[in-house]
XYZ file of C-alpha atoms in Angstrom:
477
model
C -44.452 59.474 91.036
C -41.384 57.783 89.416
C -38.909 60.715 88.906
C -35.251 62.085 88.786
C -33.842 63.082 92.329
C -32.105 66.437 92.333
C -28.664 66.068 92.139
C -28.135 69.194 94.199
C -29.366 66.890 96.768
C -26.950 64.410 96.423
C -23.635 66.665 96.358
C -25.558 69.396 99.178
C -25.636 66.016 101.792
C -22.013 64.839 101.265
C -20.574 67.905 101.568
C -22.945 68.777 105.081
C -21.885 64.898 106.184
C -18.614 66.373 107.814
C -19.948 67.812 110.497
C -20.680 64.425 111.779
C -17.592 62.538 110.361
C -14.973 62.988 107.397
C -15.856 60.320 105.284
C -13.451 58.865 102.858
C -13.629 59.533 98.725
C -15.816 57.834 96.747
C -15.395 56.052 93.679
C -17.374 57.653 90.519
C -17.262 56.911 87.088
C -19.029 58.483 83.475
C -21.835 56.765 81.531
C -19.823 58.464 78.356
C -16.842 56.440 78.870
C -17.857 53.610 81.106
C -20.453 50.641 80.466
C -17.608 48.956 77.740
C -17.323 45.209 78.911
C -18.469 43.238 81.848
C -15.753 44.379 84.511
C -17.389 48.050 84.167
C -20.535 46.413 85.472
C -18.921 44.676 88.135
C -17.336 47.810 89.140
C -20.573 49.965 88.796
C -22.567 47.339 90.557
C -19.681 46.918 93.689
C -20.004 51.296 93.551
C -23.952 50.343 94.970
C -22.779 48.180 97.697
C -19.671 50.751 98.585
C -21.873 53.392 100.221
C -22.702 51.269 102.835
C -19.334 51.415 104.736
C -19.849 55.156 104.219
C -19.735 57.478 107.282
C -23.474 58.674 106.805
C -24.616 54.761 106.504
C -23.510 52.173 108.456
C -19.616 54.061 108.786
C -21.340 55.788 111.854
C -24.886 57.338 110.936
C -27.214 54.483 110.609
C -26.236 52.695 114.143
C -26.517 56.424 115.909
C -29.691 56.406 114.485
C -30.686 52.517 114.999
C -29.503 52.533 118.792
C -28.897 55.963 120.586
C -32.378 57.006 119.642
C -33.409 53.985 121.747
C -33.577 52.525 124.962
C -30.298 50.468 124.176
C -27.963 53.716 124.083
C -27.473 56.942 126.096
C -25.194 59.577 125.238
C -24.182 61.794 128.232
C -24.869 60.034 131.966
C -21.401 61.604 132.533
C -20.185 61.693 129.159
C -19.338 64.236 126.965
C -22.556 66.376 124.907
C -20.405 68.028 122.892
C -21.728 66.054 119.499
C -24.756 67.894 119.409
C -26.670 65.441 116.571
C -25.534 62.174 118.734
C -26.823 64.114 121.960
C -30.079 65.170 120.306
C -30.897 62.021 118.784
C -30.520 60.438 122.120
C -32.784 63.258 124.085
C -35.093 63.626 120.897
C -34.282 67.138 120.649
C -33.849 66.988 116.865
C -35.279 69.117 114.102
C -35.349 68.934 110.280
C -32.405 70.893 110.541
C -30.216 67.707 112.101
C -27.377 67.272 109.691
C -27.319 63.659 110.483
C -30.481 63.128 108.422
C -29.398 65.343 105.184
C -26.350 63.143 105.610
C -28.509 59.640 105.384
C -30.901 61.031 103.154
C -28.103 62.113 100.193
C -25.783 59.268 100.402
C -28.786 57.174 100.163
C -30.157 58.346 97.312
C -26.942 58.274 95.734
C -26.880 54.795 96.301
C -30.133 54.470 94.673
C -29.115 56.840 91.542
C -26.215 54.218 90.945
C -28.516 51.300 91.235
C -30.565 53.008 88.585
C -27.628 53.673 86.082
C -26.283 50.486 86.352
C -30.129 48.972 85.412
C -29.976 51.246 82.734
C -26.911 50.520 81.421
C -25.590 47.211 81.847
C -28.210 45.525 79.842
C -26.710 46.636 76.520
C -23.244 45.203 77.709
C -21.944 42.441 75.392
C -21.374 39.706 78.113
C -22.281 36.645 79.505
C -26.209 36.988 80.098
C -26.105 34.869 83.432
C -23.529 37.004 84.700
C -25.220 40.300 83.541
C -28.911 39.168 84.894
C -27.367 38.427 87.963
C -25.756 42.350 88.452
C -28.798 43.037 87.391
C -30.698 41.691 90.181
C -28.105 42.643 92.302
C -28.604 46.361 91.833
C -32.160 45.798 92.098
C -31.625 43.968 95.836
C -29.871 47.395 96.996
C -32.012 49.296 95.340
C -35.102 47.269 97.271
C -33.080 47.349 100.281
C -32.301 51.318 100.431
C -36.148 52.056 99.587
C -36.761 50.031 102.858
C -34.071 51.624 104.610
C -35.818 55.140 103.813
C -39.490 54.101 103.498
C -38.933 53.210 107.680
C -37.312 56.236 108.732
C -39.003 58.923 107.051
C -42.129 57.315 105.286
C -43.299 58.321 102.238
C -40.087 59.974 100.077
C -39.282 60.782 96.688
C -40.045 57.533 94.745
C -37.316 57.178 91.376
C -36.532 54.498 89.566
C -34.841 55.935 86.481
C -31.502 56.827 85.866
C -30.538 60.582 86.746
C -29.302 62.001 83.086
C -29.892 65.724 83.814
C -30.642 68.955 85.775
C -34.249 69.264 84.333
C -37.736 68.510 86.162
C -35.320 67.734 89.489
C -38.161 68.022 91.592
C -40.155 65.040 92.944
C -43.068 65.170 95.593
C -42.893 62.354 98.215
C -44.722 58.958 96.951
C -47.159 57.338 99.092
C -45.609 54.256 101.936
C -47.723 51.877 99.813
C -46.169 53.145 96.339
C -42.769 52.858 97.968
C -43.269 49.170 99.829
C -44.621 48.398 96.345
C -41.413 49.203 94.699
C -39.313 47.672 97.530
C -41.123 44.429 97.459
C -40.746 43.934 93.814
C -37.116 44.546 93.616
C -36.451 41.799 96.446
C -38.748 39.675 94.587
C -37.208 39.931 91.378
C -33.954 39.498 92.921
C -34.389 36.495 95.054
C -35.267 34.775 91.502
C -32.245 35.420 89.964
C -29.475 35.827 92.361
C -27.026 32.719 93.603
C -27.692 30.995 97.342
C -24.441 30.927 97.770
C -20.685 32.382 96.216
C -17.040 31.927 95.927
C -14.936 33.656 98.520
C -14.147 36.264 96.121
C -17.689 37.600 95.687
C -18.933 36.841 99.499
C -20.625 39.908 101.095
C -23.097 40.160 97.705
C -26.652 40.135 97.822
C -27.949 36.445 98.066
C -31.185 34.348 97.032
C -31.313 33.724 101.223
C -30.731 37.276 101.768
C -33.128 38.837 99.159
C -35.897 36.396 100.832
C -34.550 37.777 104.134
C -36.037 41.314 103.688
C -39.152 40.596 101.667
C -39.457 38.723 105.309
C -38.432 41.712 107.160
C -40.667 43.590 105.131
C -43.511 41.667 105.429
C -43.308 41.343 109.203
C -43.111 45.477 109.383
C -46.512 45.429 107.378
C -48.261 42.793 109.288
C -48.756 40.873 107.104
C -48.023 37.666 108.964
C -48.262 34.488 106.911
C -46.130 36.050 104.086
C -43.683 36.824 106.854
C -43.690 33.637 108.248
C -43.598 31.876 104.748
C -40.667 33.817 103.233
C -38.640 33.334 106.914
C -39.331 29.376 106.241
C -38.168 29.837 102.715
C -34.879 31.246 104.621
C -34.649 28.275 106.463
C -34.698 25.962 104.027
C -32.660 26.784 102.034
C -30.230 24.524 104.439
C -27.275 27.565 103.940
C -27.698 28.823 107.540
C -26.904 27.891 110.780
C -26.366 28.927 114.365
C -22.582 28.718 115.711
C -22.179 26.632 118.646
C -21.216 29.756 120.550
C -22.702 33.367 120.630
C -19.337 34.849 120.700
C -18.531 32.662 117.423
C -20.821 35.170 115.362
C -19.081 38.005 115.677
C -15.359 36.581 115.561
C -13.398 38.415 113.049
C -12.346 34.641 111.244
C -16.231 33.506 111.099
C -16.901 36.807 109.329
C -19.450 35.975 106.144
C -19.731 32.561 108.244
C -22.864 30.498 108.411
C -25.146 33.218 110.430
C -24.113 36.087 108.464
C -27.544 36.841 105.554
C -25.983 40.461 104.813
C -23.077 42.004 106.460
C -21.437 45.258 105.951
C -18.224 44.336 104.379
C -15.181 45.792 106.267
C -11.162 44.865 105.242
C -9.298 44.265 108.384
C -5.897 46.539 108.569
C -7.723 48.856 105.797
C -8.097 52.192 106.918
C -11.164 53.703 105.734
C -12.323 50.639 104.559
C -12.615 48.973 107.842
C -15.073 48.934 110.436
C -15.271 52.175 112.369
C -17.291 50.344 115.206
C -14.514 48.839 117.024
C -12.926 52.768 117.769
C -15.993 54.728 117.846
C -18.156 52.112 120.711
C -14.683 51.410 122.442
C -14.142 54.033 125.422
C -11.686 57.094 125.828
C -9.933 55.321 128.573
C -9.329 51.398 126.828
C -6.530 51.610 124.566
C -6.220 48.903 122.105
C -2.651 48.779 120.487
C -2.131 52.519 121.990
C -5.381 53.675 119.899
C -8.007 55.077 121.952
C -11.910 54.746 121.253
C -14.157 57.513 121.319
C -17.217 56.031 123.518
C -19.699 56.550 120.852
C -23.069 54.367 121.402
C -22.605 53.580 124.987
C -25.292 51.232 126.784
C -27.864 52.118 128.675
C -27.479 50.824 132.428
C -31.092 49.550 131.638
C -30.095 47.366 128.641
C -27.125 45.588 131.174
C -29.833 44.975 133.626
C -32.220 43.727 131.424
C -29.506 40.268 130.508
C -29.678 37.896 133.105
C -26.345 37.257 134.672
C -26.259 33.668 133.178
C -27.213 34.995 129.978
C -23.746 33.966 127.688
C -25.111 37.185 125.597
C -24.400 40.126 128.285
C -20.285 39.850 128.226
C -20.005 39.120 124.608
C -22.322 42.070 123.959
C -21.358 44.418 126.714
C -17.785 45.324 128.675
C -18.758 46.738 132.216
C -15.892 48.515 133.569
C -14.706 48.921 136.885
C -13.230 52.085 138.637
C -10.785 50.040 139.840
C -10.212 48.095 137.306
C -7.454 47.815 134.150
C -8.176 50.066 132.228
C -9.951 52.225 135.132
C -13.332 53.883 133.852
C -13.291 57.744 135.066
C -15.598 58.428 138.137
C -17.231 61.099 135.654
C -18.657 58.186 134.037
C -21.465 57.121 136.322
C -22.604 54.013 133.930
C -19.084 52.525 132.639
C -20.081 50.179 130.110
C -19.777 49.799 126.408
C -20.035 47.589 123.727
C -17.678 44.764 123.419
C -19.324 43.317 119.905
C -17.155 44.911 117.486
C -14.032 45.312 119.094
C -11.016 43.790 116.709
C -7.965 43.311 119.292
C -5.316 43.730 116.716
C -6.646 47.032 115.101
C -4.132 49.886 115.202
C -6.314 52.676 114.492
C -10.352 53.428 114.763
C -11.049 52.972 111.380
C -9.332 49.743 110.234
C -11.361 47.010 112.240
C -11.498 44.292 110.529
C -15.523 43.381 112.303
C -18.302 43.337 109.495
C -21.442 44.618 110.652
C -24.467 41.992 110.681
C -27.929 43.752 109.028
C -29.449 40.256 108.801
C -27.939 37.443 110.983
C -29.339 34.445 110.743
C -31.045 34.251 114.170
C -33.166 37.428 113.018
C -34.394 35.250 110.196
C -35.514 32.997 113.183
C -37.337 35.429 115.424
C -38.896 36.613 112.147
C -40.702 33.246 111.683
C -41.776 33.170 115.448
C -43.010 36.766 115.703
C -45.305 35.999 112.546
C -45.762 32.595 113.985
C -47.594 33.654 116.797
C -49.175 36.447 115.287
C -50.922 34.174 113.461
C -52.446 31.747 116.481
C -50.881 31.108 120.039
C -49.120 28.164 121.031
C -47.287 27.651 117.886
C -44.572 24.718 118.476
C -42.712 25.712 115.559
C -42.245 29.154 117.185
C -41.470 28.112 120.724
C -38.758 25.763 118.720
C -37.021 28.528 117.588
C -36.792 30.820 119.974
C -36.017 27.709 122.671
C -32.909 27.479 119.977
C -31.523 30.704 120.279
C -32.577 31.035 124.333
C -30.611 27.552 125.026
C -27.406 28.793 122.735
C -27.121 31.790 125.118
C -27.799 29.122 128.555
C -31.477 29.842 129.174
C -33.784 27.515 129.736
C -36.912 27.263 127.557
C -39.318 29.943 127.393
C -42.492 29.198 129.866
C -45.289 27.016 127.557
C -48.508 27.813 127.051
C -47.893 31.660 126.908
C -50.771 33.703 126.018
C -49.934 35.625 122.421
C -49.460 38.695 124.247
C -47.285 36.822 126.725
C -45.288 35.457 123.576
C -45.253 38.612 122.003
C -43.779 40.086 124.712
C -41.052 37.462 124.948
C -40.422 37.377 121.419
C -39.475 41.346 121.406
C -37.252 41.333 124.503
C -35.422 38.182 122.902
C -34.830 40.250 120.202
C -33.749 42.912 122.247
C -30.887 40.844 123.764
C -30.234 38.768 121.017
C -29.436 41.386 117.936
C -28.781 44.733 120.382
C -26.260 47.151 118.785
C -26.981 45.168 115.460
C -29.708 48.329 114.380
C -32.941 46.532 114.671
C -34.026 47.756 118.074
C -35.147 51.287 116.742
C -37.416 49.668 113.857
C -38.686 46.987 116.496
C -40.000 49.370 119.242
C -41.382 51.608 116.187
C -43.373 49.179 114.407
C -44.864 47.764 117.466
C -46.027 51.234 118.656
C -43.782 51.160 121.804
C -40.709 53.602 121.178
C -42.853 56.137 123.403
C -43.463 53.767 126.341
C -39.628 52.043 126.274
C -38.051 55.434 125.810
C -40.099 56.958 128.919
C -39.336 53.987 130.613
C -35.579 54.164 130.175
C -35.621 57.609 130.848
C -38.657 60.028 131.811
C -37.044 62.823 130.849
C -36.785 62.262 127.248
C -38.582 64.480 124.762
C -40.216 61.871 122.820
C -43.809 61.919 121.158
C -45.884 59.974 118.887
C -44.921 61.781 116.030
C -41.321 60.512 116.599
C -42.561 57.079 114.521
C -40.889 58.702 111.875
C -37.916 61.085 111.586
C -38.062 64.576 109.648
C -37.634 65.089 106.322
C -34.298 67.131 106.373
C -35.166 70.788 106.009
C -31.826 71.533 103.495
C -33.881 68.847 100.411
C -37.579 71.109 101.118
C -35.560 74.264 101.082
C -34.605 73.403 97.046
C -37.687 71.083 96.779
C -41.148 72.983 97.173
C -42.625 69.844 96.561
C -41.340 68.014 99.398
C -43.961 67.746 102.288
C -42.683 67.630 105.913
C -43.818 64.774 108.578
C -46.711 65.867 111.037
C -45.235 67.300 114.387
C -42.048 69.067 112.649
């Protein structure tokens, strides 16, 4: 059902975000007096891509989500509990009631309701139509790529594609997951038609040909449905714009930042407050002071992650800071695993918010371990697969994978190289859920978390069924 979203919804979910983090004002704008010339729809367009560096996205929400509700991250093991979403997300304690999911689930969807006006409106802009069909496909890309965002989370939602106009017949019922991949996989595909491989320095951090092929991949590879997966990843690849850097720390250096890995980043302004990447405070710990700032320890490793790098692996110590008690700075003896992530962490930052680290959603060697995974799922003893993941093992020192694996054997190998390769980059969570193994790897990690098969999918936030009768809850909630 292709419906308005309530806009209740939308204003009821910012105003409950707080309670996780203050996020900053956001821009908004009136159809009455907007829409004029063709910097209105480069401003309404931009307003799709801005929600992204919101608190309840990828500000703080989304990696919560995407790595403490894994076997990555741990909240507590000596650290405070006193952030009861963070610490119920990590022991799978949650309920509909979470605020951290109203928060997704409303700044999400007003995301989508902008990528709907500006589909609505910019077409009867008089301006140049190249420019205007690619905004066009450049709403529809975020549009495609917040479906997905939902569609894995909480499965079948609310399915709208039209522009919100008013407060009648507010009330959707949830579409089917086909309806919804439907709709997601025909906004990537008419985007990666239109939209540019490449653009000036001005406009890097948009939506991309490579990037738009990126997710149909992604998408593809969630579905099983292997040789499209492993022909859009190839289409990736060819398109000769990507590359590996020489070094594994190179990715994720501040001056390499929309560089030749990056497929789409969260755009953060270095020495911008607010619009800057909250990662390096949050993930740094209590007790490290950068320029006399101190982190907040958000996201911190599991001890089982650390172990799981070799100690040659050039990964671990780019990824991960172990601390010592008696080191500088000294990690408290409350704090029984001292280690954090050392990814994100911009050196000349003077406050928590104003990192100047984007935050990778597709890097290029993703793209890579795409094309393997559906590789192999298609017959064993691919050498096209064993290629690429020999690539990104040998970048990090390790030697080549073993040959002649068995598919299960390669399967195995593909999803810990994952695991090492992209951790604290939010694909762990979606990994471990669409192979069936969140259950096993959580237990695993640690026995006494609360988790169940019905955790595959997160609850629909209780605050959107208590205004929408319509809205059906997830089995197990």
């Amino acid at each position: 059902m292709k419906k308005n979203i309530p806009l209740f919804f939308l204003l009821l979910g910012l105003l409950s975000a707080c309670e996780v983090l203050d996020q900053r004002p956001e821009s908004n704008f009136s159809p009455a007096n907007f829409y004029k010339n063709a910097d209105d729809a480069k401003a309404a367009v931009s307003s799709i891509y801005d929600p992204l560096n919101n608190a309840n996205l990828y500000g703080q929400v989304m990696w919560i989500i995407q790595d403490q509700a894994t076997d990555d991250a741990e909240w507590g093991n000596g650290r405070s509990t006193a952030n009861q979403p963070k610490n119920d997300l990590d022991k799978y304690t949650f309920t509909p009631a979470t605020v951290t999911f109203q928060s997704l689930w409303s700044t999400v969807y007003t995301a989508i309701n902008r990528a709907n006006t500006v589909l609505a409106r910019v077409p009867a802009i008089d301006m140049d139509n190249d420019l205007k069909n690619r905004y066009l496909a450049e709403a529809k890309f975020m549009r495609g790529f917040y479906y997905f965002t939902l569609v894995r989370l909480f499965g079948g939602v609310p399915l709208i594609t039209t522009e919100t106009t008013s407060l009648s017949n507010l009330n959707v019922a949830r579409a089917s997951v086909d309806e919804v991949y439907a709709q997601i996989i025909q906004d990537f595909t008419d985007a990666e038609t239109v939209l540019p491989t490449t653009y000036s320095t001005a406009d890097r951090g948009r939506a991309t040909k490579g990037a738009a092929k990126a997710f149909l991949a992604k998408v593809y590879l969630t579905r099983q449905e292997w040789p499209k997966a492993s022909a859009k990843a190839k289409e990736v690849i060819d398109l000769g714009v990507y590359d590996l850097w020489a070094n594994f720390a190179d990715a994720f250096a501040i001056a390499n930042k929309n560089g030749k890995e990056a497929v789409f980043e969260v755009q953060a302004l270095s020495g911008g407050f607010g619009e800057g990447s909250w990662m390096q405070g949050y993930m740094r710990p209590t007790f490290d002071r950068v320029n006399g700032v101190a982190g907040f320890g958000d996201d911190p490793p599991t001890e089982n992650l650390y172990h799981t790098y070799r100690a040659d692996d050039k990964r671990r110590d780019v990824t991960l800071r172990l601390y010592s008690a008696t080191g500088t700075p000294a990690a408290p003896a409350s704090v029984l695993f001292p280690c954090y992530v050392n990814k994100y962490l911009d050196p000349t930052a003077t406050g928590n918010g104003d990192g100047g680290n984007n935050y990778p959603i597709i890097r290029y060697p993703d793209v890579l371990l795409m094309y393997a995974e559906a590789l192999n799922e298609q017959s064993a003893n691919n050498a096209d697969a064993y290629a690429v993941v020999n690539r990104i093992r040998n970048r990090a020192g390790l030697p080549n994978l073993t040959p002649n694996l068995s598919q299960a054997q390669f399967r195995d190998s593909l999803l810990l190289e994952r695991r090492l390769e992209l951790a604290f980059e939010g694909h762990r969570w979606y990994d471990l859920a669409r192979t069936k193994r969140l259950v096993a790897a959580l237990k695993a990690q640690n026995p006494g978390i609360a988790v169940g098969e019905h955790h595959y999918l997160f609850p629909i936030p209780q605050t959107e069924r208590d205004v929408n009768p319509l809205l059906t809850q997830n089995p197990g909630y």
